[in-house]
Every structure is written in C-alpha cells, then in structure tokens.
PDB file of C-alpha atoms in Angstrom:
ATOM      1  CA  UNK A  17      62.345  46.258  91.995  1.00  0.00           C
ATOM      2  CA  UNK A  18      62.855  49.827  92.474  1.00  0.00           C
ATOM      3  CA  UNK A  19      62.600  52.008  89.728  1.00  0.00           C
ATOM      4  CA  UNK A  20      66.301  53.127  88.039  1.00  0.00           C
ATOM      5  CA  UNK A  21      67.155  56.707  88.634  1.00  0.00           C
ATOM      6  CA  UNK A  22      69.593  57.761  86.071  1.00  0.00           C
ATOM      7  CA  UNK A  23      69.655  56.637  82.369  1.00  0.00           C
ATOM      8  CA  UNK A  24      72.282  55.833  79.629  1.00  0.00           C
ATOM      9  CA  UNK A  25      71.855  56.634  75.424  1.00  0.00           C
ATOM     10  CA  UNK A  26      74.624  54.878  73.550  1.00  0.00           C
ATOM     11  CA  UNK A  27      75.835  54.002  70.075  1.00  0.00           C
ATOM     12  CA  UNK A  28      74.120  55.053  66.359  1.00  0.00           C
ATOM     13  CA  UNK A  29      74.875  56.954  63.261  1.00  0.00           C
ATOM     14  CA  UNK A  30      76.046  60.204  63.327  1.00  0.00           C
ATOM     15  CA  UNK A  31      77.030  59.575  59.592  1.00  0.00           C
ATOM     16  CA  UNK A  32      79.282  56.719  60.075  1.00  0.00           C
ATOM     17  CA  UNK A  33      78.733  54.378  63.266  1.00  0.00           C
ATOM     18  CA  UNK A  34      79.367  55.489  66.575  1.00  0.00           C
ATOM     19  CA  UNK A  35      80.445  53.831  70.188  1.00  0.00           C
ATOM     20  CA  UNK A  36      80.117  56.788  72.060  1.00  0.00           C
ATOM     21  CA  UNK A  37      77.250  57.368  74.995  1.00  0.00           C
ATOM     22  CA  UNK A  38      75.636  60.032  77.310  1.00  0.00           C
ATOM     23  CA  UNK A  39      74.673  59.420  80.656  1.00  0.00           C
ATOM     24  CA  UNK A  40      71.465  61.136  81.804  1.00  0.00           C
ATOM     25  CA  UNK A  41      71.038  62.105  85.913  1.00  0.00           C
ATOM     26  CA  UNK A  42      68.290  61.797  88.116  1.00  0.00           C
ATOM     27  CA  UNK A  43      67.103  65.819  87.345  1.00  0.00           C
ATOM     28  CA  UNK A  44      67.433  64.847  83.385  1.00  0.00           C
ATOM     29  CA  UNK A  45      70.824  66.534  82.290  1.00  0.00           C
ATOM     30  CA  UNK A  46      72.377  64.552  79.652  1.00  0.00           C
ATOM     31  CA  UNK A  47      75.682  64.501  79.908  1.00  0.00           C
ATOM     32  CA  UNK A  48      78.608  65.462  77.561  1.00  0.00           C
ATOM     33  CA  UNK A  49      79.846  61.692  75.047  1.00  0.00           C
ATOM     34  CA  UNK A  50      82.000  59.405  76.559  1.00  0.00           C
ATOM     35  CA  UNK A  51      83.850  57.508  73.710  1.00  0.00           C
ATOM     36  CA  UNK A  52      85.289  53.882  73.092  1.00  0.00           C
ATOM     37  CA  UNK A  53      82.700  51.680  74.538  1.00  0.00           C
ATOM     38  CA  UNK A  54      82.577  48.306  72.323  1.00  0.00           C
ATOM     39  CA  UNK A  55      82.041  48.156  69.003  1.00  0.00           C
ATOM     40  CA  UNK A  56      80.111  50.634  67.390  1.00  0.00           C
ATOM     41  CA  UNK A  57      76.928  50.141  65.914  1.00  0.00           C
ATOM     42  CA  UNK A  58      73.500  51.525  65.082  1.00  0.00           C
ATOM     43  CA  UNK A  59      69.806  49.820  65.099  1.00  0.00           C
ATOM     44  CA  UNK A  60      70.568  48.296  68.472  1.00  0.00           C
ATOM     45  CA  UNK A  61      68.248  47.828  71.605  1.00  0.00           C
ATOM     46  CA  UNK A  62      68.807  47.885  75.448  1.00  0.00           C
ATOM     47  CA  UNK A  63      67.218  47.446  78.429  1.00  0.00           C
ATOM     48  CA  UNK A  64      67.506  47.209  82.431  1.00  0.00           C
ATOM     49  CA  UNK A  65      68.679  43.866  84.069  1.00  0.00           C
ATOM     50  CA  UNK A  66      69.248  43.094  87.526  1.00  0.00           C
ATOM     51  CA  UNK A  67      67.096  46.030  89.168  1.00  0.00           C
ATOM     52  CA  UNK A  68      70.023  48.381  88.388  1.00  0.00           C
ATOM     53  CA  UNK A  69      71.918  47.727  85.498  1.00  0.00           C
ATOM     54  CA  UNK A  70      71.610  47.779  81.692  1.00  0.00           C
ATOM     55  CA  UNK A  71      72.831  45.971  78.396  1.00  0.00           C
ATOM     56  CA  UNK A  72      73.217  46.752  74.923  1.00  0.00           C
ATOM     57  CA  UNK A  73      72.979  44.179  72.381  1.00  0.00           C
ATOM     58  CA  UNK A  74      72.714  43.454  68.665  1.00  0.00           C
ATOM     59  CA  UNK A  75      73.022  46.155  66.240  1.00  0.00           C
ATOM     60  CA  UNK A  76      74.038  47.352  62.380  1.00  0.00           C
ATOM     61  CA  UNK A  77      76.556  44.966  60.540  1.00  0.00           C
ATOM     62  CA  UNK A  78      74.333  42.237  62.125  1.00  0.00           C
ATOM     63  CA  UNK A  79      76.157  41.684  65.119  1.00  0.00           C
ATOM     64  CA  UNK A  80      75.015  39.460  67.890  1.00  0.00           C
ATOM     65  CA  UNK A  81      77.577  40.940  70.421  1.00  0.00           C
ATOM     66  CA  UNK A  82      76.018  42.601  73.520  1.00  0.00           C
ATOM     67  CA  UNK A  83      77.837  45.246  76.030  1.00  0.00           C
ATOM     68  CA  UNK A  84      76.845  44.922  80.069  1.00  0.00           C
ATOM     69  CA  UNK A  85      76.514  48.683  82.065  1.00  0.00           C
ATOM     70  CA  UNK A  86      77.349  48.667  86.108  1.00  0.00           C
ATOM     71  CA  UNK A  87      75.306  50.294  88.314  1.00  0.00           C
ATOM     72  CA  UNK A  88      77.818  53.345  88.028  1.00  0.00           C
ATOM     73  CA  UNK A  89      77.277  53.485  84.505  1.00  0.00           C
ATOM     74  CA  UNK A  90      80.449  52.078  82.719  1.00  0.00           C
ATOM     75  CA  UNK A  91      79.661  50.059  79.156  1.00  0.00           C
ATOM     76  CA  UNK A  92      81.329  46.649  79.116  1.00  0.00           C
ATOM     77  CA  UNK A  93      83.536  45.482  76.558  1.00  0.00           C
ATOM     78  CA  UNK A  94      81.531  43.405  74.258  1.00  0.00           C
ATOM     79  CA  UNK A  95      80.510  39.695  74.802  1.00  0.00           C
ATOM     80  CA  UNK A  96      79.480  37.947  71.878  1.00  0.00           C
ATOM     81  CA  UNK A  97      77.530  35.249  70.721  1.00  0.00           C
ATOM     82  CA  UNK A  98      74.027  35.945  71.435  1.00  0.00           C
ATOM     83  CA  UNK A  99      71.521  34.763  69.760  1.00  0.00           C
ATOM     84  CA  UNK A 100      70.803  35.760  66.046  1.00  0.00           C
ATOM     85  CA  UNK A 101      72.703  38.230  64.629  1.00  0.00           C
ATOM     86  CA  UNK A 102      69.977  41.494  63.678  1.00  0.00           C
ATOM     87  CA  UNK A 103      69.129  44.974  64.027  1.00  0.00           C
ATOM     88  CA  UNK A 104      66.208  47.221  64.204  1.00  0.00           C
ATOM     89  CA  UNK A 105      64.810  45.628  66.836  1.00  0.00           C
ATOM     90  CA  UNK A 106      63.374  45.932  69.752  1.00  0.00           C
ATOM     91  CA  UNK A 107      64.348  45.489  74.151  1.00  0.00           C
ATOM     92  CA  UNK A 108      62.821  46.015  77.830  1.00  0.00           C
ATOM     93  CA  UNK A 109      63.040  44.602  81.204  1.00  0.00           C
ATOM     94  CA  UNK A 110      60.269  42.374  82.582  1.00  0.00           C
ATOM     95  CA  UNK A 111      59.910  40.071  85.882  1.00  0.00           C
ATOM     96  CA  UNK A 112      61.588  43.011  88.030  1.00  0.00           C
ATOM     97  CA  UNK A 113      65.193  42.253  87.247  1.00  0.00           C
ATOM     98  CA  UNK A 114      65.297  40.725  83.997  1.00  0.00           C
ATOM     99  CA  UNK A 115      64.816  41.630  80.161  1.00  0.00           C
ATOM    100  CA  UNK A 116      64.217  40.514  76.473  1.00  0.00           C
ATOM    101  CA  UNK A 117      65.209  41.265  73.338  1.00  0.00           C
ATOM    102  CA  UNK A 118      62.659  40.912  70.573  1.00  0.00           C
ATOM    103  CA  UNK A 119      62.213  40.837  66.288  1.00  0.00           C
ATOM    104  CA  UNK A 120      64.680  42.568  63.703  1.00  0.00           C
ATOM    105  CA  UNK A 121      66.410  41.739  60.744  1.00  0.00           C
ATOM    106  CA  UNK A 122      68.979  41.497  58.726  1.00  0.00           C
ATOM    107  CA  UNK A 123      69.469  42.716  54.657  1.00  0.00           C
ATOM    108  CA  UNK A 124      70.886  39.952  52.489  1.00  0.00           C
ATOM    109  CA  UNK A 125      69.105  41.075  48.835  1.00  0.00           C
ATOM    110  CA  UNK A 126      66.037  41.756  50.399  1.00  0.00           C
ATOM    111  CA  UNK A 127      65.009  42.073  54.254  1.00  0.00           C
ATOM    112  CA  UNK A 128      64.485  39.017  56.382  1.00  0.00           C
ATOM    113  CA  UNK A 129      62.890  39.973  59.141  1.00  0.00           C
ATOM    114  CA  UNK A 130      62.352  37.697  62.163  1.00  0.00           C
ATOM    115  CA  UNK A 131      59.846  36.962  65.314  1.00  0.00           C
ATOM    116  CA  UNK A 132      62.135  35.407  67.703  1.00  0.00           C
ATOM    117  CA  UNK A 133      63.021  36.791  71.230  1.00  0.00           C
ATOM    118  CA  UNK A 134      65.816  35.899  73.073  1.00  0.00           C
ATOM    119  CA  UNK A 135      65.358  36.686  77.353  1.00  0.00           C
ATOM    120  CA  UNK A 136      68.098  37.893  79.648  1.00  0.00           C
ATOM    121  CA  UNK A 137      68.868  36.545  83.210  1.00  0.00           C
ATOM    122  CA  UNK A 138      69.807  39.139  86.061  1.00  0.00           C
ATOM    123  CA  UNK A 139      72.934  37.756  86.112  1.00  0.00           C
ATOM    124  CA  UNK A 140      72.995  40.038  81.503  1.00  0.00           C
ATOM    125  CA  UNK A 141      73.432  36.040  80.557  1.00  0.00           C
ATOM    126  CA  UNK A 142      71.086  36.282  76.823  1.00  0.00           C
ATOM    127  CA  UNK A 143      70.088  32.869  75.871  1.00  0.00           C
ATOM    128  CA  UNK A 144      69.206  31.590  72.694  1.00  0.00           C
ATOM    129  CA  UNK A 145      66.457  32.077  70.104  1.00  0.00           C
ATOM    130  CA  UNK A 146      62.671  31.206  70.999  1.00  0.00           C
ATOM    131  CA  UNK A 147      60.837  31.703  67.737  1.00  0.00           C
ATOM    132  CA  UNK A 148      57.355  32.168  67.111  1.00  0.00           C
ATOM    133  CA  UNK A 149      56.006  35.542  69.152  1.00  0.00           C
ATOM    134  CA  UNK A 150      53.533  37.013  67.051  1.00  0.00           C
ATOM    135  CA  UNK A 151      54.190  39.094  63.884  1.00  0.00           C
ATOM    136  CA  UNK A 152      57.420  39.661  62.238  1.00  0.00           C
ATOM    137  CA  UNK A 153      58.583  42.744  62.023  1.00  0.00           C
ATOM    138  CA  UNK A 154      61.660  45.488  62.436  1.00  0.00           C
ATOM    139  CA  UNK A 155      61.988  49.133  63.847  1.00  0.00           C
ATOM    140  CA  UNK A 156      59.600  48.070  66.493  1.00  0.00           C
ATOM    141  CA  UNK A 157      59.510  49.769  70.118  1.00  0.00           C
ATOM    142  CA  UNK A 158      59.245  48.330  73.456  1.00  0.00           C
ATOM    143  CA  UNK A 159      58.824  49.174  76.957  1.00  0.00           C
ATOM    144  CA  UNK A 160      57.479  48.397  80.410  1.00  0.00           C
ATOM    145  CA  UNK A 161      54.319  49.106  82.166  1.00  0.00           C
ATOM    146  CA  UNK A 162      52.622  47.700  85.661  1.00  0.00           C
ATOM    147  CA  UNK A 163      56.117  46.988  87.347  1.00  0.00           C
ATOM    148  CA  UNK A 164      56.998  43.962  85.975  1.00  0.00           C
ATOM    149  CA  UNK A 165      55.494  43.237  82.872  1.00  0.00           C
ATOM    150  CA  UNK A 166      56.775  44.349  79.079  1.00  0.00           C
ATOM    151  CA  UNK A 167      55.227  44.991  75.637  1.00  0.00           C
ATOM    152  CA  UNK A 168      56.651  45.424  72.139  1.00  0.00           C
ATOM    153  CA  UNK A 169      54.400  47.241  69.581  1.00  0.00           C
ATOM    154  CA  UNK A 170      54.485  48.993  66.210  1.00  0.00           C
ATOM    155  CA  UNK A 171      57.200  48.425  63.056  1.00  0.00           C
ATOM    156  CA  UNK A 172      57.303  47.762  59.893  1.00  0.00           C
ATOM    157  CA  UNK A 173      56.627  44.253  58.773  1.00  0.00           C
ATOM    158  CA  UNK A 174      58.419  44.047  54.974  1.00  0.00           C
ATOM    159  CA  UNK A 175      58.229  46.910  52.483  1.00  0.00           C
ATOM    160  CA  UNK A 176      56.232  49.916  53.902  1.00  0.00           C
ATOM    161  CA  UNK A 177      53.604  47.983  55.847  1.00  0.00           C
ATOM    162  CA  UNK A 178      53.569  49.712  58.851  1.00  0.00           C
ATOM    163  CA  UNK A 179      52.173  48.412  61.938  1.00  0.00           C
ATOM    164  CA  UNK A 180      50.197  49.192  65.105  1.00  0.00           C
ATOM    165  CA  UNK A 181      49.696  45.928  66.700  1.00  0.00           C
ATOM    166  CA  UNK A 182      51.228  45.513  70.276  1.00  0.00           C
ATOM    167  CA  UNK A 183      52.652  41.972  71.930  1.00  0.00           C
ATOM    168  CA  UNK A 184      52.094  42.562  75.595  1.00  0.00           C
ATOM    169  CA  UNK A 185      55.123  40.120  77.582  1.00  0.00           C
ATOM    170  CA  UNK A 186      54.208  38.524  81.254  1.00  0.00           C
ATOM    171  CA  UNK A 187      56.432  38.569  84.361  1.00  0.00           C
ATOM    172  CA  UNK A 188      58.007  35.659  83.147  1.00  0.00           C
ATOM    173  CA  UNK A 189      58.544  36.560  79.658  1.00  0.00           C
ATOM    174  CA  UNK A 190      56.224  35.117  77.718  1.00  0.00           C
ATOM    175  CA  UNK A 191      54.353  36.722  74.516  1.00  0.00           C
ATOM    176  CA  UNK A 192      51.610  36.982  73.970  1.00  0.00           C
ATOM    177  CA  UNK A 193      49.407  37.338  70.968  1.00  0.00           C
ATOM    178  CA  UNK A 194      48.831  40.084  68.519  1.00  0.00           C
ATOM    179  CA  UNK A 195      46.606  42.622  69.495  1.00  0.00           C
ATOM    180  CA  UNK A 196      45.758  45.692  66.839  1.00  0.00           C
ATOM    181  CA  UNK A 197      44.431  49.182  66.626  1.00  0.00           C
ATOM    182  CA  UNK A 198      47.262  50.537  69.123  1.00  0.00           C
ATOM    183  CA  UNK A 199      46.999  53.930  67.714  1.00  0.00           C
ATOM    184  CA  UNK A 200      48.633  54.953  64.490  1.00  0.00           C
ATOM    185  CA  UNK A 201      50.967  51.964  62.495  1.00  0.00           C
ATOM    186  CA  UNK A 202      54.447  53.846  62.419  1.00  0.00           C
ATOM    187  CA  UNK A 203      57.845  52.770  62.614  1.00  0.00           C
ATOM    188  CA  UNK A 204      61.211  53.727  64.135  1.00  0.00           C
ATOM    189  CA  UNK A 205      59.517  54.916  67.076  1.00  0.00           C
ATOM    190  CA  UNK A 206      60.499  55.394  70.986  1.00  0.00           C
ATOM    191  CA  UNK A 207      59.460  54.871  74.185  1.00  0.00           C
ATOM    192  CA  UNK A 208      60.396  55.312  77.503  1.00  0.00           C
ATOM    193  CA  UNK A 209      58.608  54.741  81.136  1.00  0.00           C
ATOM    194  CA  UNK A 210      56.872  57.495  83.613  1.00  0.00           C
ATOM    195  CA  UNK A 211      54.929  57.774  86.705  1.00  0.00           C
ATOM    196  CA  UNK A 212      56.197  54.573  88.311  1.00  0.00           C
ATOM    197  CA  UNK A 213      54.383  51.829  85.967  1.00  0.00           C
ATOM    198  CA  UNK A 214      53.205  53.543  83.128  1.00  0.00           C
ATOM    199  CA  UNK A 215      54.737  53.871  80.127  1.00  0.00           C
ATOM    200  CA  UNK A 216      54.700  56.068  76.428  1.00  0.00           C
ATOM    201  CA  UNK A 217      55.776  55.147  73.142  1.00  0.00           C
ATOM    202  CA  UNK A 218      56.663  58.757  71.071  1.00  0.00           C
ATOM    203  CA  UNK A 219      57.685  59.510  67.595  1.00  0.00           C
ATOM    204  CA  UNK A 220      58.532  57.727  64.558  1.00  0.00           C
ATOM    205  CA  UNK A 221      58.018  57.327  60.686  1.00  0.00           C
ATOM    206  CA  UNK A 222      54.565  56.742  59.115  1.00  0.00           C
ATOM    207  CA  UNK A 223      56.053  57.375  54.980  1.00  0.00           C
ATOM    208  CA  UNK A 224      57.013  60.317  56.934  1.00  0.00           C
ATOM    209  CA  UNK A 225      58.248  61.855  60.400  1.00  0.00           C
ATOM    210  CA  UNK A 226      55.769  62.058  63.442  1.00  0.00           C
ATOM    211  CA  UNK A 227      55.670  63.578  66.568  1.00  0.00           C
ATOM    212  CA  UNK A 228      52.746  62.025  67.714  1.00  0.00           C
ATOM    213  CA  UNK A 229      52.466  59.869  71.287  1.00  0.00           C
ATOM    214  CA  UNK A 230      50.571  57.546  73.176  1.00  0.00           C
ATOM    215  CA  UNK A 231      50.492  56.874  76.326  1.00  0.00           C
ATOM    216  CA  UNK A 232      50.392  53.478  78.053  1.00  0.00           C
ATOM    217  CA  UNK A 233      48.460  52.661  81.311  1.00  0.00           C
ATOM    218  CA  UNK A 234      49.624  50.194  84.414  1.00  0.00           C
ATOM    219  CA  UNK A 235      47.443  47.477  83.109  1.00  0.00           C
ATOM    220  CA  UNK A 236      49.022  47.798  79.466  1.00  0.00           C
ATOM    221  CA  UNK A 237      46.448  49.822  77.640  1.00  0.00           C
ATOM    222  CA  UNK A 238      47.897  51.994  75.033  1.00  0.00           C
ATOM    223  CA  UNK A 239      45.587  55.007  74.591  1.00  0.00           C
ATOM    224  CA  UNK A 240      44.947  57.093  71.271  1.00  0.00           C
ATOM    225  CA  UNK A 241      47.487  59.344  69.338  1.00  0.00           C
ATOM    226  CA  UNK A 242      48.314  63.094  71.106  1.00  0.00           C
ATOM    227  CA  UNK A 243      49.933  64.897  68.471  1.00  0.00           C
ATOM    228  CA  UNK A 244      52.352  68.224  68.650  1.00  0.00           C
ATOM    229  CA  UNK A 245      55.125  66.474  71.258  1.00  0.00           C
ATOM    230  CA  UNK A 246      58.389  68.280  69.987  1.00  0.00           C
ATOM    231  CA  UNK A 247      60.412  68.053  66.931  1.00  0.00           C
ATOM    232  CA  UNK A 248      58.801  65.242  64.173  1.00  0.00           C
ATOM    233  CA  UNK A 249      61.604  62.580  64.282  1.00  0.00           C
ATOM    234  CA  UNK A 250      62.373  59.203  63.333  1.00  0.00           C
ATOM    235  CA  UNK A 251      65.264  56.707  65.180  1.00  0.00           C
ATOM    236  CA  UNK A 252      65.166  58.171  68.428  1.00  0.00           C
ATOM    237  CA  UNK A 253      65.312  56.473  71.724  1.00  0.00           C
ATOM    238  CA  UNK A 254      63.741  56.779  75.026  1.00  0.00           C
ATOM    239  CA  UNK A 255      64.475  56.045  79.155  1.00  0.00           C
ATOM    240  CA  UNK A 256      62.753  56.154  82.470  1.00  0.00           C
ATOM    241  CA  UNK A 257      64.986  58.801  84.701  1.00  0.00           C
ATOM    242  CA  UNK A 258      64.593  60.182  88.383  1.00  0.00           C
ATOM    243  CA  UNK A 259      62.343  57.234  89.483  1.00  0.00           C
ATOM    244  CA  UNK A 260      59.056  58.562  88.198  1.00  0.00           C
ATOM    245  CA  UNK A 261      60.033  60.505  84.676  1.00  0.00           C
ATOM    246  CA  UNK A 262      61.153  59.653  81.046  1.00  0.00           C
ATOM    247  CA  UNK A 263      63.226  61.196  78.454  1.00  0.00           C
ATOM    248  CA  UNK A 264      63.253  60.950  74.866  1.00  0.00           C
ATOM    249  CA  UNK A 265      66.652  61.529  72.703  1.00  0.00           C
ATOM    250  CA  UNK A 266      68.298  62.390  69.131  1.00  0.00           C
ATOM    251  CA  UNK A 267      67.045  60.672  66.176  1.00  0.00           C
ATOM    252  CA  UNK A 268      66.490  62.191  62.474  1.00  0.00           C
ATOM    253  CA  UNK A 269      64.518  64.576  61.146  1.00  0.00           C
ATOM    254  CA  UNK A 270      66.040  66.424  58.380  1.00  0.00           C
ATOM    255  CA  UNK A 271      69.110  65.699  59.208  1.00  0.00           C
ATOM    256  CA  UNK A 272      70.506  63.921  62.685  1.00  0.00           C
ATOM    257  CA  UNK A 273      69.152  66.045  65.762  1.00  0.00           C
ATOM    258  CA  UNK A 274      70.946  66.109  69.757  1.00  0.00           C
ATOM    259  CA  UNK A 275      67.780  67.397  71.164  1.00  0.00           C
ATOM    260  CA  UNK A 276      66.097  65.900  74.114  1.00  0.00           C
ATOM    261  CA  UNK A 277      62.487  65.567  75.489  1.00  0.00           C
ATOM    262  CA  UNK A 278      61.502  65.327  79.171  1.00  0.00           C
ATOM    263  CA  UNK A 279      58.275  63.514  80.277  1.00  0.00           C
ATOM    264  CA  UNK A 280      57.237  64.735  83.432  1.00  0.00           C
ATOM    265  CA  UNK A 281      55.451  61.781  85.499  1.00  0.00           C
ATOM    266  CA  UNK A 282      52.062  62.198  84.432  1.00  0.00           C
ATOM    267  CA  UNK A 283      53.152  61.587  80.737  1.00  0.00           C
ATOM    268  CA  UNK A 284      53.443  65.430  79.283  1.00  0.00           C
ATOM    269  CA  UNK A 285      56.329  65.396  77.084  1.00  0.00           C
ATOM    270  CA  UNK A 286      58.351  68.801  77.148  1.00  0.00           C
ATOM    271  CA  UNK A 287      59.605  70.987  74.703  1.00  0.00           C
ATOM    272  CA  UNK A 288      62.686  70.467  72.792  1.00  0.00           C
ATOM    273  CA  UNK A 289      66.002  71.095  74.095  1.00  0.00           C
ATOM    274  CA  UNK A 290      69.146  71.283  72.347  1.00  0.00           C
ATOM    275  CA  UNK A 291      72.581  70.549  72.131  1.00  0.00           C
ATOM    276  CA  UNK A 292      72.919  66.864  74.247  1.00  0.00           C
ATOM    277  CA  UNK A 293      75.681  65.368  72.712  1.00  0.00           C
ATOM    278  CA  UNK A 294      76.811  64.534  69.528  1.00  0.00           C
ATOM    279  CA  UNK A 295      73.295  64.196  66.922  1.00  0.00           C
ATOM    280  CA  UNK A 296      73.173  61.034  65.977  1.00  0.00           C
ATOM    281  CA  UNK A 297      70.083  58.358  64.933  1.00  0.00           C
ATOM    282  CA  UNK A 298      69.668  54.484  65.723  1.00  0.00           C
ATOM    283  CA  UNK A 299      70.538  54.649  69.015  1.00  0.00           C
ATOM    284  CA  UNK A 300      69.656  52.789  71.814  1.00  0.00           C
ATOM    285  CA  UNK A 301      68.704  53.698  75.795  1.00  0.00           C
ATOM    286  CA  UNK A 302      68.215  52.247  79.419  1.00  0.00           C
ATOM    287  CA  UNK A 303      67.780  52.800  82.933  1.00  0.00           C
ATOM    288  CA  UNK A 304      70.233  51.902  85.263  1.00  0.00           C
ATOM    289  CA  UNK A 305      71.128  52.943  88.888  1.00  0.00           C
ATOM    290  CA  UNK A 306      68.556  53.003  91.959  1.00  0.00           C
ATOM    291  CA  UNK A 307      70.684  55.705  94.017  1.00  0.00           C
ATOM    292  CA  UNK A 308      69.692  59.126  92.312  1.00  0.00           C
TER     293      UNK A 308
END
C-alpha cells in the first residue's frame, strides 16, 4: 500500500479526559483541536487500516469502544464491543491494509496486565482476543517497518520493571517471540514511521523522563539509544506524515506539553516546536490519507 500522507493525534488528558484531535498535513502543520469526537479517553492506541484510513480504540475507564477515521479525516462515532476492555497499550498496521492492537491493562486493586492482541480487517472490523504473544506488559509502543510488517517493543511489565524486549508481527499478524536488548527498557514511549519502511521509537519514562531514540531498520532491527532528541517526555505519541517523514506529539514532562517533533526521512528528529494544540498526555496517533 502506499504510504499515508497526512496524520491525525486524538484524545488524552489535559487534566481531565479529552475527545478532541489535531490533524497534521502532508508539510507537518498540526492543525488547530477539533472537539466532540466519541468518547473521551486517555491511554488509547491507533493505527492505519485499509491503506488510508485510521481507528482509535480502547482507552482510560477501560473501554473497549473503538472510533473509525475516513480518508478525509473525520473520527467516527464510537463502536463498541471490542475485545477486552484496557488501556496503555499498544497499535500499528501490518499486511498493507490492516492492523492490531496489542497488551494493556486494567487497575482493579492492583494492575492486571495482559498479552493478548486483537487484529483489525480493512474493512476497521476488530475481532476478538488471541492470547498468548509474548510478555505481558503496558505503556508499550508499536510501529511498522519493511512495508508490511509490525513490531511492539518496550513497557513496563508490573511495578517498575521496565522493559526493552521487542515482538516483531508478520504480514499476516502473527507474533512472534520475545527478543531483548532493544536499547534502553523504558516505558510510555512513541514511535512513528520515516523514510518509506523504516521506523523510530522516541521518548519515554525510565523512573524518569527520556529523550532518547532509536531507530528501526526495513528488516526490523532496532539500533542503539541516540540521546538529546527534544524536550525529555513521557505519554507522547507519534505518526508517519508526507509519505516519507514522522512526527512526534505532546506528552508530559513537568507538566502536559503541545510541542511537536519532525523526523525528517532519514530519521533526524527536529527541534521542538510549540504551541500545537491543546497540551495534553496519553494520546494516541495515525496515518491516514494517500492524497497529500
């Protein structure tokens, strides 16, 4: 499939729950909030489906209600009913034109935090639970790499036992095994895609806030930490943009940021720039669109 041109942030906590989003163009401009789009939510995931389009699902209050984005842009109202109800965890697109949504948890007197996946058609139908991919865990990250092929990596798997293991996911969604050592264990991290097929996962919480990256090659090697990559911050999100190019956006640091951070297509990640929207963390971004 084509790569998406334009991107969409949407949802988290800008100190109460939020449904607003911000579209992003092809050149990278985020665009001022558009309110009243489902029901809002932070700790959510989304992902491209259907070469063009995106969905939000899951989410704070432990929802299992997802929200389908056109090609144009416009957030669905919400559709419920799939799949366990979680948050903090973790989406992508896979197979060309489909996606999955992977791990989380839920807080009930102590975390419960789960393994399961549950895959999207092209048509944004999610299907049930398939437990059993590889370590359980929440505030995970996950992206694409190679065209049509996924991983999830890093999170926190129960108290502060931070991870760096990575789950790479085939063309036809399957997960794989553990793999370790992907650079330093953190949680509440980003990522987002570049140069066609490669990917970069950005950011996050260690015990404290990063702004370290690493970068992820077309045959789903993740490469060692590069430090000093724009403000240190913690439940941000991240998108492919303009066919070739990512962006990284809001978050916490010491208090919710609306900064953004473009990656130019052979993985450098700007400086900081301010001011896109309302600052908010736990929020969740996709690709969508093929026309720039």
């Amino acid at each position: 499939a084509p790569n998406t041109q334009r991107a969409i942030f949407a949802y988290g906590n800008s100190g109460s729950v939020t449904n607003i989003s911000n579209l992003v163009n092809s050149s990278g401009v985020v665009a001022a909030d558009v309110s009243g789009v489902g029901t809002a939510r932070a700790g959510l995931a989304a992902a491209t489906y259907g070469g063009d389009k995106a969905i939000f699902a899951f989410g704070s209050g432990y929802s299992n209600l997802s929200n389908l984005v056109t090609n144009q842009g416009v957030v669905g109202s919400d559709q419920t009913g799939v799949g366990t109800a979680r948050d903090y965890l973790a989406a992508t697109s896979y197979g060309g034109d489909k996606a999955i949504f992977g791990y989380g948890n839920i807080y009930s007197g102590g975390y419960v935090i789960y393994s399961l996946k549950n895959l999207v058609s092209n048509q944004g139908v999610v299907a049930t639970d398939v437990t059993g991919v590889g370590t359980a865990r929440r505030e995970l990250s996950a992206t694409t790499y190679g065209g049509d092929k996924g991983m999830f990596a890093y999170g926190n798997s129960g108290g502060a036992t931070y991870v760096s293991l990575k789950n790479l996911i085939s063309n036809t969604g399957v997960v794989a095994a553990d793999v370790s050592g992907v650079g330093t264990a953190r949680s509440l991290l980003a990522a987002a895609t570049y140069g066609e097929d490669k990917s970069i996962f950005a950011y996050g919480y260690t015990g404290s806030n990063v702004s370290m990256s690493n970068l992820v090659s077309n045959s789903g090697v993740v490469a060692a930490d590069v430090t000093g990559v724009g403000t240190a911050r913690r439940a941000s999100s991240g998108s492919g943009y303009g066919g070739d190019k990512g962006v990284f956006a809001y978050g916490y640091s010491s208090a919710n940021v609306s900064l953004k951070n473009l990656v130019n297509n052979s993985g450098v990640i700007a400086a900081d720039v301010t001011g896109v929207g309302t600052a908010r963390n736990g929020v969740a971004a996709a690709g969508y669109s093929t026309s720039a």
